[in-house]
Coordinates of C-alpha atoms and ligand atoms in Angstrom, one line a residue:
X1 CA 0.0 0.0 0.0
X2 CA 1.3 3.4 -1.0
X3 CA 0.7 6.5 1.1
X4 CA 0.4 8.5 -2.2
X5 CA -0.6 7.7 -5.8
X6 CA 0.3 10.8 -7.8
X7 CA -1.4 11.0 -11.2
X8 CA 0.9 13.2 -13.4
X9 CA 4.7 13.6 -13.4
X10 CA 4.5 17.3 -14.2
X11 CA 5.6 20.1 -11.9
X12 CA 2.7 19.8 -9.5
X13 CA 2.9 16.0 -9.2
X14 CA 6.7 16.1 -8.9
X15 CA 6.7 18.8 -6.2
X16 CA 4.2 16.9 -4.1
X17 CA 6.0 13.6 -4.7
X18 CA 9.3 15.2 -3.4
X19 CA 7.6 16.6 -0.3
X20 CA 5.9 13.3 0.5
X21 CA 9.2 11.4 0.1
X22 CA 10.9 14.0 2.4
X23 CA 8.3 13.1 5.0
X24 CA 9.1 9.4 4.7
X25 CA 6.0 8.5 2.8
X26 CA 5.8 5.7 0.2
X27 CA 4.9 7.3 -3.2
X28 CA 4.0 6.0 -6.7
X29 CA 3.9 8.5 -9.6
X30 CA 2.1 7.5 -12.8
X31 CA 1.9 9.3 -16.1
X32 CA 0.2 8.5 -19.3
X33 CA 3.0 9.9 -21.4
X34 CA 6.2 8.1 -22.1
X35 CA 8.3 10.6 -20.1
X36 CA 8.3 12.6 -16.9
X37 CA 8.1 16.4 -16.6
X38 CA 4.7 17.0 -18.3
X39 CA 4.7 20.1 -20.4
X40 CA 8.1 21.3 -19.3
X41 CA 9.8 18.2 -20.8
X42 CA 13.0 18.9 -22.7
X43 CA 14.7 16.5 -24.9
X44 CA 18.3 16.7 -26.3
X45 CA 18.4 16.9 -30.1
X46 CA 21.7 17.7 -31.9
X47 CA 23.2 18.7 -28.5
X48 CA 20.5 21.2 -27.9
X49 CA 17.8 21.0 -25.2
X50 CA 14.6 21.2 -27.1
X51 CA 11.4 22.4 -25.2
X52 CA 9.1 19.8 -26.6
X53 CA 5.9 21.5 -25.6
X54 CA 6.7 25.1 -26.3
X55 CA 9.1 27.7 -24.9
X56 CA 9.3 27.6 -21.1
X57 CA 11.0 30.4 -19.3
X58 CA 11.1 30.2 -15.5
X59 CA 10.3 33.5 -13.8
X60 CA 9.1 34.2 -10.3
X61 CA 8.7 36.6 -7.5
X62 CA 8.5 33.8 -4.9
X63 CA 11.9 33.4 -3.3
X64 CA 10.9 30.0 -1.8
X65 CA 10.0 28.7 -5.2
X66 CA 13.3 30.0 -6.7
X67 CA 15.3 28.4 -3.9
X68 CA 13.4 25.2 -4.3
X69 CA 14.1 24.8 -8.0
X70 CA 17.7 25.9 -7.6
X71 CA 18.2 23.2 -5.1
X72 CA 17.9 20.6 -7.9
X73 CA 19.6 22.3 -10.8
X74 CA 21.5 25.5 -11.6
X75 CA 19.7 28.2 -13.6
X76 CA 21.3 30.4 -16.2
X77 CA 20.6 34.2 -16.5
X78 CA 18.4 34.0 -19.6
X79 CA 16.0 36.9 -19.9
X80 CA 13.1 36.5 -22.2
X81 CA 13.0 39.2 -24.8
X82 CA 10.9 38.0 -27.7
X83 CA 10.6 40.0 -30.9
X84 CA 7.4 40.2 -32.9
X85 CA 7.4 39.9 -36.6
X86 CA 4.5 41.2 -38.8
X87 CA 5.0 41.2 -42.6
X88 CA 8.5 42.6 -43.1
X89 CA 8.6 44.5 -39.8
X90 CA 10.2 43.5 -36.5
X91 CA 9.2 45.0 -33.1
X92 CA 10.5 44.4 -29.6
X93 CA 8.2 42.9 -27.0
X94 CA 6.8 43.5 -24.5
X95 CA 5.4 47.0 -25.2
X96 CA 8.3 49.4 -24.3
X97 CA 10.2 52.4 -25.6
X98 CA 11.9 50.3 -28.3
X99 CA 8.4 49.3 -29.6
X100 CA 7.0 52.8 -29.3
X101 CA 9.9 54.6 -31.1
X102 CA 9.7 52.1 -33.9
X103 CA 5.9 52.0 -34.4
X104 CA 5.6 55.9 -34.4
X105 CA 8.3 57.8 -36.2
X106 CA 7.6 61.0 -34.1
X107 CA 8.1 59.3 -30.8
X108 CA 11.5 59.7 -29.1
X109 CA 10.8 60.1 -25.4
X110 CA 8.6 58.5 -22.8
X111 CA 6.5 61.7 -22.8
X112 CA 6.0 61.5 -26.6
X113 CA 5.0 57.8 -26.2
X114 CA 2.5 58.5 -23.4
X115 CA 1.0 61.4 -25.4
X116 CA 0.6 59.2 -28.5
X117 CA -1.0 56.4 -26.5
X118 CA -3.3 58.8 -24.7
X119 CA -4.5 60.2 -28.1
X120 CA -5.2 56.7 -29.4
X121 CA -7.0 55.5 -26.3
X122 CA -9.5 58.4 -26.5
X123 CA -11.9 56.1 -28.2
X124 CA -12.1 54.3 -24.9
X125 CA -12.5 57.4 -22.8
X126 CA -14.6 56.9 -19.7
X127 CA -15.4 53.3 -20.6
X128 CA -14.4 50.3 -18.5
X129 CA -12.9 47.6 -20.9
X130 CA -15.3 44.8 -21.3
X131 CA -13.3 42.5 -23.5
X132 CA -9.8 41.9 -24.7
X133 CA -10.0 44.3 -27.6
X134 CA -11.1 47.2 -25.4
X135 CA -8.5 46.2 -22.8
X136 CA -5.7 46.3 -25.4
X137 CA -6.8 49.7 -26.8
X138 CA -7.0 51.3 -23.4
X139 CA -3.6 49.8 -22.5
X140 CA -1.5 50.7 -25.7
X141 CA -3.9 52.2 -28.3
X142 CA -5.2 51.0 -31.6
X143 CA -2.0 51.0 -33.7
X144 CA -0.2 48.5 -31.4
X145 CA -3.4 46.5 -30.9
X146 CA -3.8 46.0 -34.6
X147 CA -0.1 45.2 -35.3
X148 CA 1.0 43.2 -32.3
X149 CA -2.1 41.9 -30.5
X150 CA -5.2 41.3 -32.6
X151 CA -3.8 38.8 -35.1
X152 CA -1.7 36.8 -32.6
X153 CA -4.6 36.6 -30.1
X154 CA -7.2 35.6 -32.6
X155 CA -4.9 32.9 -33.9
X156 CA -4.1 31.7 -30.4
X157 CA -7.7 31.6 -29.1
X158 CA -9.6 31.1 -32.4
X159 CA -12.0 33.8 -31.3
X160 CA -12.6 37.5 -32.1
X161 CA -10.8 39.7 -29.5
X162 CA -14.2 41.2 -28.7
X163 CA -15.3 37.8 -27.4
X164 CA -12.3 37.1 -25.2
X165 CA -11.8 38.1 -21.5
X166 CA -9.6 41.2 -20.9
X167 CA -7.6 39.2 -18.3
X168 CA -5.6 37.3 -21.0
X169 CA -3.4 40.2 -21.8
X170 CA -3.2 41.8 -18.4
X171 CA -0.1 39.8 -17.9
X172 CA 1.8 41.7 -20.6
X173 CA 4.0 44.6 -19.3
X174 CA 3.8 48.1 -20.7
X175 CA 6.9 50.1 -19.9
X176 CA 8.1 53.6 -20.7
X177 CA 11.8 52.6 -20.5
X178 CA 14.0 50.8 -23.1
X179 CA 13.7 47.4 -21.6
X180 CA 12.8 44.3 -23.6
X181 CA 12.5 41.9 -20.6
X182 CA 9.1 40.1 -21.0
X183 CA 8.6 39.6 -17.3
X184 CA 8.6 41.9 -14.3
X185 CA 9.6 39.1 -11.8
X186 CA 12.7 39.3 -9.7
X187 CA 14.1 35.9 -10.6
X188 CA 14.3 34.5 -14.1
X189 CA 16.3 31.8 -16.0
X190 CA 16.4 28.4 -17.7
X191 CA 17.7 25.3 -15.9
X192 CA 21.1 24.5 -17.3
X193 CA 20.8 21.0 -18.8
X194 CA 17.0 21.4 -19.4
X195 CA 13.8 21.1 -17.4
X196 CA 13.8 17.3 -17.5
X197 CA 16.9 17.4 -15.3
X198 CA 15.0 19.6 -12.8
X199 CA 12.1 17.1 -12.6
X200 CA 14.5 14.1 -12.5
X201 CA 16.0 15.8 -9.4
X202 CA 12.6 16.2 -7.8
X203 CA 11.6 12.6 -8.5
X204 CA 15.0 11.1 -7.4
X205 CA 14.4 7.8 -5.6
X206 CA 10.7 7.8 -6.3
X207 CA 8.9 5.0 -8.1
X208 CA 7.5 6.2 -11.5
X209 CA 5.4 4.3 -13.9
X210 CA 5.2 5.8 -17.4
X211 CA 2.6 4.9 -20.2
X212 CA 0.1 4.4 -17.4
X213 CA -3.3 6.1 -17.6
X214 CA -5.2 6.5 -14.3
X215 CA -8.5 5.9 -16.2
X216 CA -7.4 2.5 -17.4
X217 CA -8.1 1.2 -13.8
X218 CA -9.4 3.9 -11.5
X219 CA -10.7 1.4 -8.8
X220 CA -7.5 -0.6 -8.9
X221 CA -5.4 2.6 -8.5
X222 CA -7.6 3.9 -5.7
X223 CA -7.0 0.6 -3.7
X224 CA -3.3 1.0 -4.1
X225 CA -2.9 4.2 -2.0
X226 CA -4.3 6.0 1.0
X227 CA -4.3 9.3 -0.9
X228 CA -4.5 10.4 -4.5
X229 CA -3.0 13.5 -6.0
X230 CA -4.6 14.2 -9.4
X231 CA -3.1 16.6 -11.9
X232 CA -5.1 15.8 -15.0
X233 CA -8.3 17.4 -16.4
X234 CA -10.8 18.0 -13.7
X235 CA -13.9 17.3 -15.9
X236 CA -12.3 14.1 -17.1
X237 CA -11.9 12.9 -13.5
X238 CA -15.7 13.2 -13.0
X239 CA -16.4 11.6 -16.4
X240 CA -17.6 14.9 -17.8
X241 CA -20.9 14.4 -15.9
X242 CA -21.6 18.2 -15.6
X243 CA -20.5 18.8 -19.3
X244 CA -17.2 19.5 -21.0
X245 CA -14.8 22.3 -20.2
X246 CA -13.1 23.9 -23.1
X247 CA -9.4 23.9 -23.8
X248 CA -7.0 25.0 -26.5
X249 CA -4.4 22.8 -28.0
X250 CA -1.2 23.4 -30.0
X251 CA 0.6 21.6 -32.8
X252 CA 4.4 21.7 -32.9
X253 CA 6.4 21.3 -36.1
X254 CA 10.1 20.8 -35.1
X255 CA 12.9 21.0 -37.7
X256 CA 16.6 20.4 -37.6
X257 CA 18.3 23.0 -39.8
X258 CA 21.8 22.8 -41.1
X259 CA 22.7 26.3 -40.1
X260 CA 24.2 27.8 -37.0
X261 CA 21.8 30.6 -36.2
X262 CA 18.4 30.8 -37.8
X263 CA 16.6 33.7 -36.3
X264 CA 19.0 35.3 -33.7
X265 CA 16.6 34.9 -30.8
X266 CA 14.9 32.1 -28.8
X267 CA 11.4 33.4 -29.4
X268 CA 10.0 35.2 -32.5
X269 CA 6.2 35.9 -32.3
X270 CA 4.3 36.1 -35.6
X271 CA 1.5 38.6 -34.9
X272 CA -0.1 38.8 -38.3
X273 CA -2.6 36.7 -40.1
X274 CA -0.3 36.0 -43.1
X275 CA 1.0 32.9 -41.4
X276 CA -0.9 30.4 -39.2
X277 CA 1.7 29.9 -36.6
X278 CA 2.1 32.2 -33.6
X279 CA 5.7 31.6 -32.6
X280 CA 8.9 30.1 -33.9
X281 CA 11.3 28.9 -31.2
X282 CA 15.0 28.5 -31.7
X283 CA 16.0 26.3 -28.8
X284 CA 19.7 26.7 -28.7
X285 CA 19.4 30.4 -27.6
X286 CA 17.8 29.4 -24.3
X287 CA 21.1 28.1 -23.0
X288 CA 23.4 29.8 -25.5
X289 CA 24.3 26.3 -26.7
X290 CA 27.2 26.1 -29.2
X291 CA 26.2 23.5 -31.8
X292 CA 26.8 23.4 -35.5
X293 CA 23.1 22.8 -36.3
X294 CA 20.0 24.4 -34.9
X295 CA 16.6 23.1 -34.0
X296 CA 13.5 25.3 -34.5
X297 CA 9.8 24.7 -33.7
X298 CA 6.8 26.3 -35.3
X299 CA 4.0 26.6 -32.8
X300 CA 0.5 26.4 -34.4
X301 CA -2.6 27.0 -32.2
X302 CA -5.1 24.2 -32.5
X303 CA -8.7 23.5 -31.4
X304 CA -9.0 21.0 -28.7
X305 CA -11.6 18.8 -30.3
X306 CA -10.2 15.3 -29.9
X307 CA -9.2 13.7 -26.6
X308 CA -6.0 12.3 -28.3
X309 CA -4.8 15.9 -28.5
X310 CA -3.1 17.5 -25.5
X311 CA -5.1 20.2 -23.7
X312 CA -2.5 22.9 -23.2
X313 CA -4.5 26.0 -22.3
X314 CA -7.6 26.4 -20.1
X315 CA -10.0 29.1 -21.3
X316 CA -10.8 31.2 -18.3
X317 CA -13.9 33.0 -19.7
X318 CA -17.2 33.3 -17.8
X319 CA -18.9 30.2 -19.1
X320 CA -16.0 27.9 -18.5
X321 CA -15.1 29.4 -15.1
X322 CA -18.7 28.8 -14.0
X323 CA -18.6 25.1 -15.0
X324 CA -15.1 24.8 -13.4
X325 CA -16.5 26.1 -10.1
X326 CA -19.1 23.4 -10.2
X327 CA -16.4 20.8 -10.8
X328 CA -14.3 22.3 -8.0
X329 CA -17.3 21.9 -5.6
X330 CA -17.4 18.2 -6.5
X331 CA -13.6 18.0 -6.1
X332 CA -13.9 19.4 -2.6
X333 CA -16.2 16.6 -1.6
X334 CA -13.9 13.9 -3.0
X335 CA -12.3 12.3 0.0
X336 CA -8.6 11.6 0.0
X337 CA -8.0 13.2 -3.4
X338 CA -6.0 16.4 -3.9
X339 CA -6.6 18.2 -7.2
X340 CA -3.7 20.4 -8.3
X341 CA -2.0 22.0 -11.3
X342 CA -3.1 23.8 -14.4
X343 CA -5.7 21.2 -15.6
X344 CA -7.0 19.9 -12.3
X345 CA -7.6 23.5 -11.0
X346 CA -8.6 24.8 -14.5
X347 CA -6.3 27.9 -14.0
X348 CA -3.9 29.5 -16.4
X349 CA -1.0 28.9 -14.0
X350 CA 2.7 29.6 -14.8
X351 CA 5.3 27.1 -13.6
X352 CA 6.1 29.1 -10.4
X353 CA 2.3 29.3 -9.5
X354 CA 2.1 25.5 -9.8
X355 CA 5.1 24.9 -7.6
X356 CA 4.0 27.5 -5.0
X357 CA 0.6 25.8 -4.8
X358 CA 2.2 22.4 -4.5
X359 CA 4.6 23.6 -1.8
X360 CA 1.7 25.1 0.2
X361 CA -0.8 22.3 -0.2
X362 CA -1.5 20.4 2.9
X363 CA -0.5 16.8 2.4
Ligands
FAD401 P1 1.4 19.2 -16.7 O1 2.8 19.6 -17.0 O2 0.4 19.2 -17.8 O3 1.4 17.8 -16.0 C1 0.3 17.0 -15.9 C2 0.7 15.6 -16.2 O4 -0.4 14.7 -15.9 C3 1.1 15.4 -17.7 O5 2.4 14.8 -17.8 C4 0.0 14.4 -18.1 O6 0.5 13.4 -19.1 C5 -0.4 13.7 -16.8 N1 -1.8 13.1 -16.8 C6 -2.9 13.8 -17.1 N2 -3.9 12.9 -17.1 C7 -3.5 11.7 -16.7 C8 -4.0 10.5 -16.5 N3 -5.3 10.3 -16.7 N4 -3.2 9.4 -16.2 C9 -1.9 9.6 -16.1 N5 -1.3 10.8 -16.2 C10 -2.0 11.9 -16.6 N6 4.9 28.7 -17.6 C11 5.9 29.5 -17.2 O7 6.1 29.8 -16.0 N7 6.7 30.1 -18.2 C12 6.6 29.9 -19.5 O8 7.3 30.4 -20.3 C13 5.5 29.0 -19.9 N8 5.3 28.7 -21.2 C14 4.4 27.9 -21.6 C15 4.2 27.6 -22.9 C16 3.2 26.7 -23.3 C17 3.1 26.4 -24.8 C18 2.4 26.1 -22.4 C19 1.3 25.1 -22.8 C20 2.5 26.4 -21.1 C21 3.5 27.3 -20.6 N9 3.7 27.5 -19.3 C22 4.7 28.4 -18.9 C23 2.9 26.9 -18.2 C24 3.5 25.6 -17.6 O9 3.7 24.7 -18.7 C25 2.5 25.0 -16.6 O10 2.2 26.0 -15.6 C26 3.1 23.8 -15.9 O11 3.8 22.9 -16.7 C27 1.9 23.0 -15.3 O12 2.3 21.9 -14.6 P2 1.3 20.8 -14.2 O13 2.0 19.8 -13.3 O14 0.0 21.4 -13.6 O15 0.7 20.1 -15.5
UDP402 N1 0.0 38.3 -27.0 C1 -0.2 39.1 -28.1 N2 0.9 39.3 -28.9 C2 2.1 38.7 -28.7 C3 2.2 37.9 -27.5 C4 1.1 37.7 -26.7 O1 -1.2 39.6 -28.4 O2 3.1 38.9 -29.4 C5 -1.2 38.1 -26.1 C6 -2.0 36.9 -26.6 O3 -3.4 37.2 -26.4 C7 -1.6 35.8 -25.6 C8 -1.4 36.6 -24.3 O4 -0.9 37.9 -24.8 O5 -2.5 34.8 -25.4 C9 -0.4 36.0 -23.3 O6 0.8 35.8 -23.9 P1 2.0 35.0 -23.3 O7 3.1 35.0 -24.2 O8 2.1 35.4 -21.9 O9 1.3 33.5 -23.3 P2 1.7 32.0 -23.2 O10 3.3 32.0 -23.2 O11 1.1 31.5 -21.9 O12 1.2 31.4 -24.4

């Protein structure tokens, strides 16, 4: 008999597994995939650590989380500074003085930029933003919205910006200094050697069974352990009995190129409708890897319309949040089961949020 059966070897599951082992508990971790680390999994190709499920940059304001991850692996000083490409133009992200001076040819100072944005946001004067489009216009004005936000967002979410919650872009910084750092957090970096190494460290000495789906034998698994930690989709746990929550998926097209430096940056966002992908990732730049070849990944947004696809994003709009609340109420009544992580809580969590939650969950 195990003390804990942990469903999912991603960051939530691995953090709980580590803590339980520290307390002397007997733990079994299962995952339906053929590898550990969930969506932060990295795999070495051509000497380069490839982020198999999209670019992952660790950033946090939580010192305890930063110390925790650094206890397993050393982090480099990578700072995410993506560029956005639309047609034949390139802009710096997030929205900062480099972006403003390039988009408007009469803007040179922070004051010029503020004045210009103020003029453009007049169309929103006195109105509280009700959707993503209105939020974007009141944040940076219509020119930036149309070049850098509208196309990207509509590709990503497959919905008109007027039908999306404003919250989605509240996480993007707007700065009146020349600073391309995508995040405001105090700590940031990439684990040297890849995220898989981080999760291997967390799961050291713990029994892990891969290619094992919890739903292949729920009753059998429940008998194996005193407590279950579940990190999969919350609606699936309850056999979708209240209805289906919506998710977004992604399709990754990874290519090995016989060139040393393809795009000069780890992340290039494609914000226009002329191409279907949203980002191209050049993995070697995350760790400044010196390798003769390079590996790039095109990231295509995809509908989540087939259970065989991975559900990467939850959609925190009103309708889905309401249904998620109903599932959360059922989860609370479920004895000896802890629901945690992006899919089991139905929350758009970053890695540090997931680890913070797992460190603070009572086990
Ligand atoms: P997961 O990593 O999804 O782990 C859940 C695991 O459970 C999976 O391995 C799954 O196979 C397994 N599982 C599910 N159901 C079952 C079942 N029935 N039986 C057995 N196993 C099961 N965060 C950042 O902080 N910075 C970033 O730059 C960043 N970039 C991102 C980019 C993309 C494209 C995506 C999709 C996410 C990004 N994130 C980023 C978020 C980050 O990936 C998540 O916050 C984090 O990985 C969630 O961890 P988790 O343990 O909740 O879930
Ligand atoms: N976004 C955008 N243009 C960009 C990058 C992001 O409009 O070039 C918007 C888009 O709506 C996206 C949201 O900002 O869904 C959050 O972007 P982020 O890069 O933080 O998302 P993630 O890495 O989680 O996909």
